[in-house]
XYZ file of N, CA and C in Angstrom:
555
model
N -135.428 -63.324 -57.388
C -136.164 -62.149 -57.772
C -135.576 -60.954 -57.066
N -135.034 -60.106 -57.817
C -134.332 -58.960 -57.267
C -135.306 -57.883 -56.829
N -134.789 -57.001 -56.018
C -135.603 -55.902 -55.520
C -136.123 -55.038 -56.657
N -135.340 -54.922 -57.732
C -135.775 -54.093 -58.850
C -137.038 -54.637 -59.503
N -137.324 -55.938 -59.325
C -138.541 -56.509 -59.892
C -139.785 -55.852 -59.317
N -139.709 -55.406 -58.077
C -140.862 -54.757 -57.463
C -141.029 -53.336 -57.972
N -140.007 -52.815 -58.584
C -140.055 -51.432 -59.018
C -140.676 -51.265 -60.396
N -140.478 -52.200 -61.294
C -141.012 -52.112 -62.648
C -141.651 -53.446 -63.006
N -142.836 -53.427 -63.595
C -143.440 -54.678 -64.026
C -142.599 -55.320 -65.116
N -142.579 -56.637 -65.107
C -141.905 -57.356 -66.177
C -142.857 -58.401 -66.713
N -142.518 -58.950 -67.837
C -143.373 -59.955 -68.444
C -143.359 -61.207 -67.581
N -144.493 -61.811 -67.407
C -144.596 -63.015 -66.620
C -144.055 -64.176 -67.430
N -143.245 -65.008 -66.806
C -142.698 -66.173 -67.493
C -143.297 -67.426 -66.896
N -143.282 -68.491 -67.681
C -143.812 -69.755 -67.194
C -142.838 -70.348 -66.188
N -143.341 -71.224 -65.329
C -142.488 -71.880 -64.354
C -141.423 -72.681 -65.087
N -140.179 -72.612 -64.588
C -139.083 -73.252 -65.299
C -139.029 -74.752 -65.057
N -139.682 -75.246 -64.046
C -139.673 -76.688 -63.812
C -140.949 -77.090 -63.100
N -141.194 -78.386 -63.118
C -142.395 -78.882 -62.443
C -142.261 -78.765 -60.935
N -141.012 -78.698 -60.425
C -140.806 -78.546 -58.987
C -141.403 -77.239 -58.474
N -141.259 -76.160 -59.264
C -141.801 -74.867 -58.843
C -143.312 -74.927 -58.724
N -143.955 -75.638 -59.633
C -145.409 -75.750 -59.599
C -145.846 -76.575 -58.394
N -145.121 -77.663 -58.101
C -145.483 -78.522 -56.979
C -145.253 -77.833 -55.640
N -144.256 -76.953 -55.550
C -143.901 -76.311 -54.289
C -144.692 -75.052 -54.000
N -145.656 -74.711 -54.848
C -146.282 -73.404 -54.720
C -146.958 -73.157 -53.373
N -147.362 -74.219 -52.663
C -147.997 -74.030 -51.363
C -147.040 -74.287 -50.208
N -145.793 -74.620 -50.488
C -144.859 -75.002 -49.440
C -143.685 -74.035 -49.379
N -143.916 -72.837 -48.891
C -142.841 -71.862 -48.755
C -142.457 -71.765 -47.290
N -141.196 -72.023 -46.967
C -140.761 -71.734 -45.600
C -140.875 -70.229 -45.364
N -140.973 -69.794 -44.113
C -141.172 -68.372 -43.845
C -140.120 -67.466 -44.482
N -138.875 -67.937 -44.576
C -137.850 -67.071 -45.157
C -137.915 -67.048 -46.684
N -138.776 -67.845 -47.284
C -138.961 -67.837 -48.737
C -140.333 -67.297 -49.128
N -140.921 -66.484 -48.277
C -142.208 -65.881 -48.616
C -142.080 -65.101 -49.913
N -143.127 -65.149 -50.699
C -143.135 -64.440 -51.976
C -144.420 -63.623 -52.086
N -144.269 -62.416 -52.598
C -145.409 -61.549 -52.892
C -145.402 -61.315 -54.395
N -146.528 -61.570 -55.018
C -146.677 -61.324 -56.453
C -147.773 -60.283 -56.635
N -147.463 -59.233 -57.372
C -148.432 -58.183 -57.661
C -148.683 -58.200 -59.157
N -149.937 -58.403 -59.540
C -150.320 -58.322 -60.946
C -151.027 -56.993 -61.145
N -150.554 -56.241 -62.127
C -151.119 -54.920 -62.375
C -151.391 -54.770 -63.862
N -152.402 -54.012 -64.169
C -152.792 -53.767 -65.557
C -151.645 -53.119 -66.326
N -151.439 -53.563 -67.548
C -150.361 -53.041 -68.393
C -150.495 -51.535 -68.614
N -151.703 -51.034 -68.687
C -151.927 -49.616 -68.956
C -152.133 -48.797 -67.687
N -151.863 -49.382 -66.545
C -152.141 -48.707 -65.283
C -151.185 -47.548 -65.024
N -151.738 -46.498 -64.462
C -150.940 -45.339 -64.073
C -150.596 -45.405 -62.585
N -150.899 -46.520 -61.948
C -150.718 -46.637 -60.510
C -149.491 -47.452 -60.138
N -148.497 -47.504 -61.014
C -147.286 -48.252 -60.701
C -146.570 -47.646 -59.498
N -146.712 -46.344 -59.285
C -146.097 -45.723 -58.110
C -146.736 -46.261 -56.825
N -148.028 -46.571 -56.881
C -148.712 -47.174 -55.730
C -148.084 -48.533 -55.418
N -147.773 -49.300 -56.448
C -147.150 -50.611 -56.260
C -145.755 -50.444 -55.665
N -145.005 -49.475 -56.146
C -143.659 -49.227 -55.611
C -143.714 -48.862 -54.130
N -144.663 -48.003 -53.777
C -144.806 -47.604 -52.376
C -145.190 -48.792 -51.504
N -146.111 -49.623 -51.985
C -146.492 -50.812 -51.219
C -145.297 -51.742 -51.034
N -144.497 -51.917 -52.084
C -143.311 -52.776 -51.991
C -142.334 -52.231 -50.953
N -142.129 -50.924 -50.931
C -141.219 -50.323 -49.958
C -141.738 -50.495 -48.537
N -143.034 -50.316 -48.352
C -143.620 -50.483 -47.017
C -143.491 -51.933 -46.561
N -143.796 -52.877 -47.458
C -143.682 -54.291 -47.099
C -142.241 -54.654 -46.746
N -141.282 -54.147 -47.512
C -139.875 -54.439 -47.229
C -139.421 -53.786 -45.927
N -140.033 -52.665 -45.556
C -139.702 -52.008 -44.294
C -140.218 -52.824 -43.111
N -141.478 -53.258 -43.178
C -142.074 -54.020 -42.080
C -141.613 -55.471 -42.057
N -141.320 -56.025 -43.210
C -140.911 -57.426 -43.333
C -139.619 -57.492 -44.143
N -138.470 -57.292 -43.486
C -137.192 -57.231 -44.208
C -136.875 -58.493 -45.013
N -137.380 -59.634 -44.588
C -137.088 -60.867 -45.332
C -137.769 -60.899 -46.701
N -138.696 -59.969 -46.953
C -139.340 -59.894 -48.270
C -138.494 -59.139 -49.290
N -137.405 -58.525 -48.828
C -136.534 -57.784 -49.746
C -136.036 -58.735 -50.840
N -136.399 -58.434 -52.078
C -136.023 -59.288 -53.203
C -137.034 -60.381 -53.503
N -138.098 -60.458 -52.721
C -139.115 -61.494 -52.920
C -140.465 -60.904 -53.314
N -140.458 -59.662 -53.768
C -141.683 -59.024 -54.244
C -141.545 -58.851 -55.747
N -142.476 -59.438 -56.467
C -142.414 -59.403 -57.931
C -143.670 -58.729 -58.477
N -143.484 -57.927 -59.485
C -144.593 -57.238 -60.129
C -144.636 -57.654 -61.594
N -145.787 -58.158 -62.029
C -145.954 -58.585 -63.422
C -147.208 -57.932 -63.988
N -147.286 -57.936 -65.300
C -148.468 -57.391 -65.956
C -149.591 -58.417 -65.929
N -150.783 -57.937 -65.649
C -151.981 -58.770 -65.665
C -152.283 -59.140 -67.115
N -152.410 -60.432 -67.375
C -152.670 -60.889 -68.742
C -154.173 -60.892 -69.015
N -154.541 -60.280 -70.119
C -155.945 -60.208 -70.524
C -156.366 -61.484 -71.231
N -157.644 -61.848 -71.125
C -158.142 -62.965 -71.928
C -158.011 -62.632 -73.419
N -157.703 -63.637 -74.218
C -157.452 -63.413 -75.638
C -158.669 -62.851 -76.363
N -159.868 -63.236 -75.945
C -161.056 -62.733 -76.635
C -161.189 -61.216 -76.463
N -160.748 -60.700 -75.304
C -160.815 -59.252 -75.096
C -159.819 -58.524 -75.992
N -158.656 -59.123 -76.186
C -157.652 -58.512 -77.054
C -158.172 -58.450 -78.486
N -158.767 -59.542 -78.946
C -159.297 -59.583 -80.317
C -160.487 -58.639 -80.489
N -161.381 -58.625 -79.508
C -162.540 -57.725 -79.595
C -162.082 -56.267 -79.575
N -161.080 -55.962 -78.774
C -160.547 -54.607 -78.731
C -159.958 -54.211 -80.082
N -159.250 -55.134 -80.710
C -158.685 -54.861 -82.032
C -159.808 -54.572 -83.027
N -160.863 -55.390 -82.994
C -161.985 -55.206 -83.913
C -162.672 -53.858 -83.673
N -162.960 -53.544 -82.407
C -163.613 -52.274 -82.096
C -162.704 -51.076 -82.373
N -161.403 -51.292 -82.409
C -160.479 -50.226 -82.767
C -160.429 -49.973 -84.263
N -160.651 -51.017 -85.065
C -160.614 -50.898 -86.529
C -161.941 -50.364 -87.075
N -163.045 -50.751 -86.474
C -164.361 -50.355 -86.993
C -164.553 -48.837 -87.123
N -164.150 -48.021 -86.150
C -164.313 -46.572 -86.352
C -163.511 -46.048 -87.546
N -162.304 -46.567 -87.728
C -161.489 -46.148 -88.869
C -162.194 -46.498 -90.180
N -162.716 -47.721 -90.262
C -163.443 -48.122 -91.471
C -164.716 -47.293 -91.647
N -165.371 -46.967 -90.546
C -166.570 -46.133 -90.615
C -166.266 -44.741 -91.142
N -165.152 -44.150 -90.673
C -164.749 -42.833 -91.192
C -164.462 -42.900 -92.688
N -163.741 -43.947 -93.101
C -163.462 -44.107 -94.536
C -164.755 -44.243 -95.332
N -165.673 -45.035 -94.820
C -166.946 -45.258 -95.506
C -167.766 -43.972 -95.557
N -167.737 -43.211 -94.478
C -168.488 -41.959 -94.417
C -167.924 -40.914 -95.385
N -166.603 -40.825 -95.447
C -165.976 -39.810 -96.293
C -165.933 -40.189 -97.773
N -165.702 -41.454 -98.056
C -165.566 -41.842 -99.463
C -166.227 -43.155 -99.770
N -167.413 -43.355 -99.238
C -168.115 -44.623 -99.408
C -168.399 -44.987 -100.844
N -168.833 -43.997 -101.643
C -169.170 -44.321 -103.036
C -167.929 -44.729 -103.821
N -166.770 -44.144 -103.485
C -165.532 -44.515 -104.175
C -165.079 -45.916 -103.767
N -165.248 -46.230 -102.491
C -164.902 -47.576 -102.026
C -165.804 -48.624 -102.668
N -167.091 -48.310 -102.781
C -168.023 -49.253 -103.406
C -167.695 -49.443 -104.884
N -167.313 -48.368 -105.571
C -166.892 -48.487 -106.971
C -165.647 -49.354 -107.090
N -164.718 -49.179 -106.165
C -163.445 -49.900 -106.215
C -163.642 -51.406 -106.065
N -164.588 -51.819 -105.220
C -164.844 -53.254 -105.021
C -165.992 -53.752 -105.899
N -166.411 -52.940 -106.874
C -167.452 -53.306 -107.846
C -168.774 -53.694 -107.192
N -169.168 -52.938 -106.180
C -170.476 -53.147 -105.558
C -171.400 -52.043 -106.050
N -172.658 -52.354 -106.206
C -173.592 -51.323 -106.674
C -173.741 -50.224 -105.627
N -173.896 -48.997 -106.109
C -174.068 -47.868 -105.197
C -175.535 -47.724 -104.835
N -175.808 -46.736 -104.010
C -177.180 -46.489 -103.598
C -177.559 -47.272 -102.355
N -176.546 -47.642 -101.568
C -176.840 -48.368 -100.334
C -177.493 -47.439 -99.325
N -178.490 -47.956 -98.682
C -179.201 -47.176 -97.676
C -178.308 -46.843 -96.483
N -177.358 -47.737 -96.177
C -176.492 -47.516 -95.020
C -175.642 -46.264 -95.224
N -175.057 -46.130 -96.400
C -174.225 -44.961 -96.688
C -175.047 -43.678 -96.637
N -176.238 -43.713 -97.220
C -177.102 -42.533 -97.206
C -177.538 -42.187 -95.785
N -177.864 -43.206 -95.006
C -178.273 -42.990 -93.619
C -177.121 -42.405 -92.791
N -175.903 -42.917 -93.015
C -174.742 -42.390 -92.293
C -174.493 -40.925 -92.640
N -174.654 -40.585 -93.896
C -174.397 -39.202 -94.315
C -175.494 -38.250 -93.838
N -176.726 -38.727 -93.785
C -177.815 -37.884 -93.288
C -177.660 -37.607 -91.795
N -177.121 -38.578 -91.089
C -176.952 -38.468 -89.634
C -175.464 -38.490 -89.282
N -174.719 -37.553 -89.807
C -173.261 -37.537 -89.616
C -172.870 -37.438 -88.142
N -173.542 -36.592 -87.419
C -173.203 -36.418 -86.009
C -173.392 -37.726 -85.246
N -174.521 -38.376 -85.446
C -174.775 -39.652 -84.781
C -173.746 -40.690 -85.217
N -173.404 -40.707 -86.497
C -172.419 -41.666 -87.010
C -171.057 -41.450 -86.360
N -170.636 -40.199 -86.259
C -169.346 -39.898 -85.642
C -169.338 -40.251 -84.156
N -170.420 -39.942 -83.468
C -170.510 -40.292 -82.043
C -170.484 -41.803 -81.843
N -171.156 -42.532 -82.726
C -171.155 -43.987 -82.630
C -169.746 -44.540 -82.854
N -169.010 -43.971 -83.794
C -167.641 -44.428 -84.047
C -166.727 -44.107 -82.866
N -166.920 -42.960 -82.241
C -166.155 -42.632 -81.038
C -166.505 -43.582 -79.891
N -167.768 -43.950 -79.804
C -168.207 -44.910 -78.793
C -167.522 -46.257 -79.000
N -167.426 -46.709 -80.253
C -166.733 -47.969 -80.545
C -165.260 -47.885 -80.142
N -164.643 -46.743 -80.378
C -163.250 -46.558 -79.977
C -163.069 -46.617 -78.471
N -164.022 -46.054 -77.734
C -163.916 -46.103 -76.273
C -164.155 -47.514 -75.746
N -165.006 -48.278 -76.406
C -165.190 -49.685 -76.021
C -163.885 -50.436 -76.218
N -163.203 -50.148 -77.316
C -161.918 -50.780 -77.594
C -160.931 -50.517 -76.464
N -160.852 -49.294 -76.015
C -159.938 -48.938 -74.929
C -160.383 -49.562 -73.609
N -161.670 -49.593 -73.356
C -162.203 -50.159 -72.117
C -161.864 -51.647 -71.995
N -161.913 -52.367 -73.105
C -161.653 -53.806 -73.073
C -160.222 -54.147 -72.680
N -159.269 -53.302 -73.038
C -157.870 -53.617 -72.737
C -157.351 -52.898 -71.498
N -158.216 -52.226 -70.768
C -157.821 -51.552 -69.537
C -158.700 -52.053 -68.393
N -158.388 -53.239 -67.859
C -159.244 -53.790 -66.810
C -159.012 -53.173 -65.440
N -157.975 -52.348 -65.298
C -157.616 -51.749 -64.006
C -157.331 -52.827 -62.968
N -156.653 -53.866 -63.411
C -156.346 -54.985 -62.525
C -155.257 -54.611 -61.531
N -155.430 -55.066 -60.315
C -154.440 -54.917 -59.264
C -154.699 -56.062 -58.302
N -153.893 -57.102 -58.408
C -154.083 -58.282 -57.574
C -152.795 -58.593 -56.840
N -152.938 -58.983 -55.578
C -151.785 -59.301 -54.748
C -151.907 -60.749 -54.286
N -150.828 -61.499 -54.494
C -150.761 -62.901 -54.087
C -149.649 -63.056 -53.059
N -149.939 -63.842 -52.033
C -148.932 -64.192 -51.039
C -148.722 -65.693 -51.142
N -147.521 -66.097 -51.532
C -147.217 -67.516 -51.764
C -148.273 -68.168 -52.650
N -148.588 -67.513 -53.745
C -149.525 -67.979 -54.774
C -150.975 -68.051 -54.308
N -151.295 -67.436 -53.198
C -152.672 -67.390 -52.711
C -153.169 -65.948 -52.811
N -154.325 -65.772 -53.445
C -154.869 -64.431 -53.641
C -155.177 -63.773 -52.298
N -154.631 -62.579 -52.114
C -154.850 -61.815 -50.890
C -155.832 -60.679 -51.143
N -155.635 -59.975 -52.258
C -156.502 -58.848 -52.574
C -156.642 -58.739 -54.081
N -157.860 -58.442 -54.533
C -158.121 -58.246 -55.955
C -158.983 -57.006 -56.138
N -158.444 -56.035 -56.859
C -159.218 -54.831 -57.156
C -160.382 -55.170 -58.075
N -160.207 -56.177 -58.922
C -161.289 -56.586 -59.814
C -162.479 -57.120 -59.022
N -162.203 -57.842 -57.937
C -163.286 -58.383 -57.103
C -163.869 -57.335 -56.159
N -162.998 -56.524 -55.578
C -163.431 -55.545 -54.577
C -163.957 -54.251 -55.187
N -163.455 -53.898 -56.366
C -163.877 -52.660 -57.011
C -163.236 -51.413 -56.424
N -162.143 -51.582 -55.689
C -161.460 -50.446 -55.071
C -160.015 -50.836 -54.786
N -159.197 -49.831 -54.492
C -157.806 -50.068 -54.111
C -157.756 -50.415 -52.633
N -156.758 -51.174 -52.241
C -156.593 -51.468 -50.818
C -155.658 -50.432 -50.206
N -155.877 -50.164 -48.950
C -154.976 -49.261 -48.241
C -153.773 -50.067 -47.765
N -152.731 -49.378 -47.392
C -151.528 -50.050 -46.899
C -151.839 -50.824 -45.625
N -152.598 -50.210 -44.727
C -152.954 -50.879 -43.474
C -153.782 -52.130 -43.746
N -154.703 -52.020 -44.679
C -155.542 -53.167 -45.026
C -154.697 -54.294 -45.613
N -153.751 -53.956 -46.475
C -152.882 -54.972 -47.073
C -152.043 -55.667 -46.010
N -151.481 -54.892 -45.095
C -150.689 -55.489 -44.016
C -151.536 -56.435 -43.169
N -152.769 -56.042 -42.863
C -153.661 -56.900 -42.073
C -154.027 -58.170 -42.843
N -154.298 -58.041 -44.128
C -154.637 -59.214 -44.942
C -153.463 -60.186 -45.038
N -152.264 -59.656 -45.226
C -151.084 -60.520 -45.306
C -150.803 -61.199 -43.971
N -151.005 -60.467 -42.887
C -150.809 -61.049 -41.557
C -151.824 -62.163 -41.312
N -153.056 -61.951 -41.767
C -154.092 -62.974 -41.614
C -153.774 -64.222 -42.446
N -153.066 -64.044 -43.543
C -152.677 -65.186 -44.393
C -151.441 -65.899 -43.863
N -150.822 -65.353 -42.815
C -149.697 -66.041 -42.190
C -148.344 -65.389 -42.367
N -148.277 -64.188 -42.876
C -146.994 -63.502 -43.028
C -146.491 -63.083 -41.652
N -145.264 -63.498 -41.342
C -144.666 -63.171 -40.047
C -143.374 -62.415 -40.261
N -143.068 -61.559 -39.304
C -141.844 -60.771 -39.386
C -140.659 -61.655 -39.010
N -139.684 -61.709 -39.918
C -138.470 -62.489 -39.693
C -137.294 -61.562 -39.940
N -136.369 -61.533 -38.997
C -135.193 -60.685 -39.181
C -134.359 -61.211 -40.325
N -133.750 -60.308 -41.048
C -132.909 -60.653 -42.196
C -131.723 -61.502 -41.745
N -131.247 -61.307 -40.514
C -130.077 -62.030 -40.001
C -130.358 -63.511 -39.823
N -131.605 -63.888 -39.561
C -131.934 -65.290 -39.315
C -132.070 -66.093 -40.591
N -131.937 -65.433 -41.770
C -131.967 -66.158 -43.043
C -130.786 -67.024 -43.072
């Protein structure tokens, strides 16, 4: 894992062999690994870059062993987001040309829903905007998780806040991260 991996998130790949899965808890000190999972839509990638630089400064043996990947969303959230993203568009179409759409699909006109939507246009538009914001909310979890040798060190999803650099260093030290000179590799 090259140093550039810490600079830009990349797609997470599956383990290439069963040996990697079995060894996940057995890292010698010179093979320490830091994994940062961050939300795909996050604007805080610069925060991750700064943390990577600080970690590499304090722990030179981590140079090239810090990886940043995108946090994968549960599939149901992706599908629900797609649905909530389409519904406002369909609502606008129905509001603007509902009677024509009903004629096109050979449904009888005079639906109470169409009349109610047109009588309350402002409420209808606000509701459609609300559905659009739900769609965006579902795919933006603001995830920021840090793993040290596959063990969770910090999770913004659990804590509800960002960690400071000092806090991260203390958490990693508590998990067993030790300073090793690059020469002793």
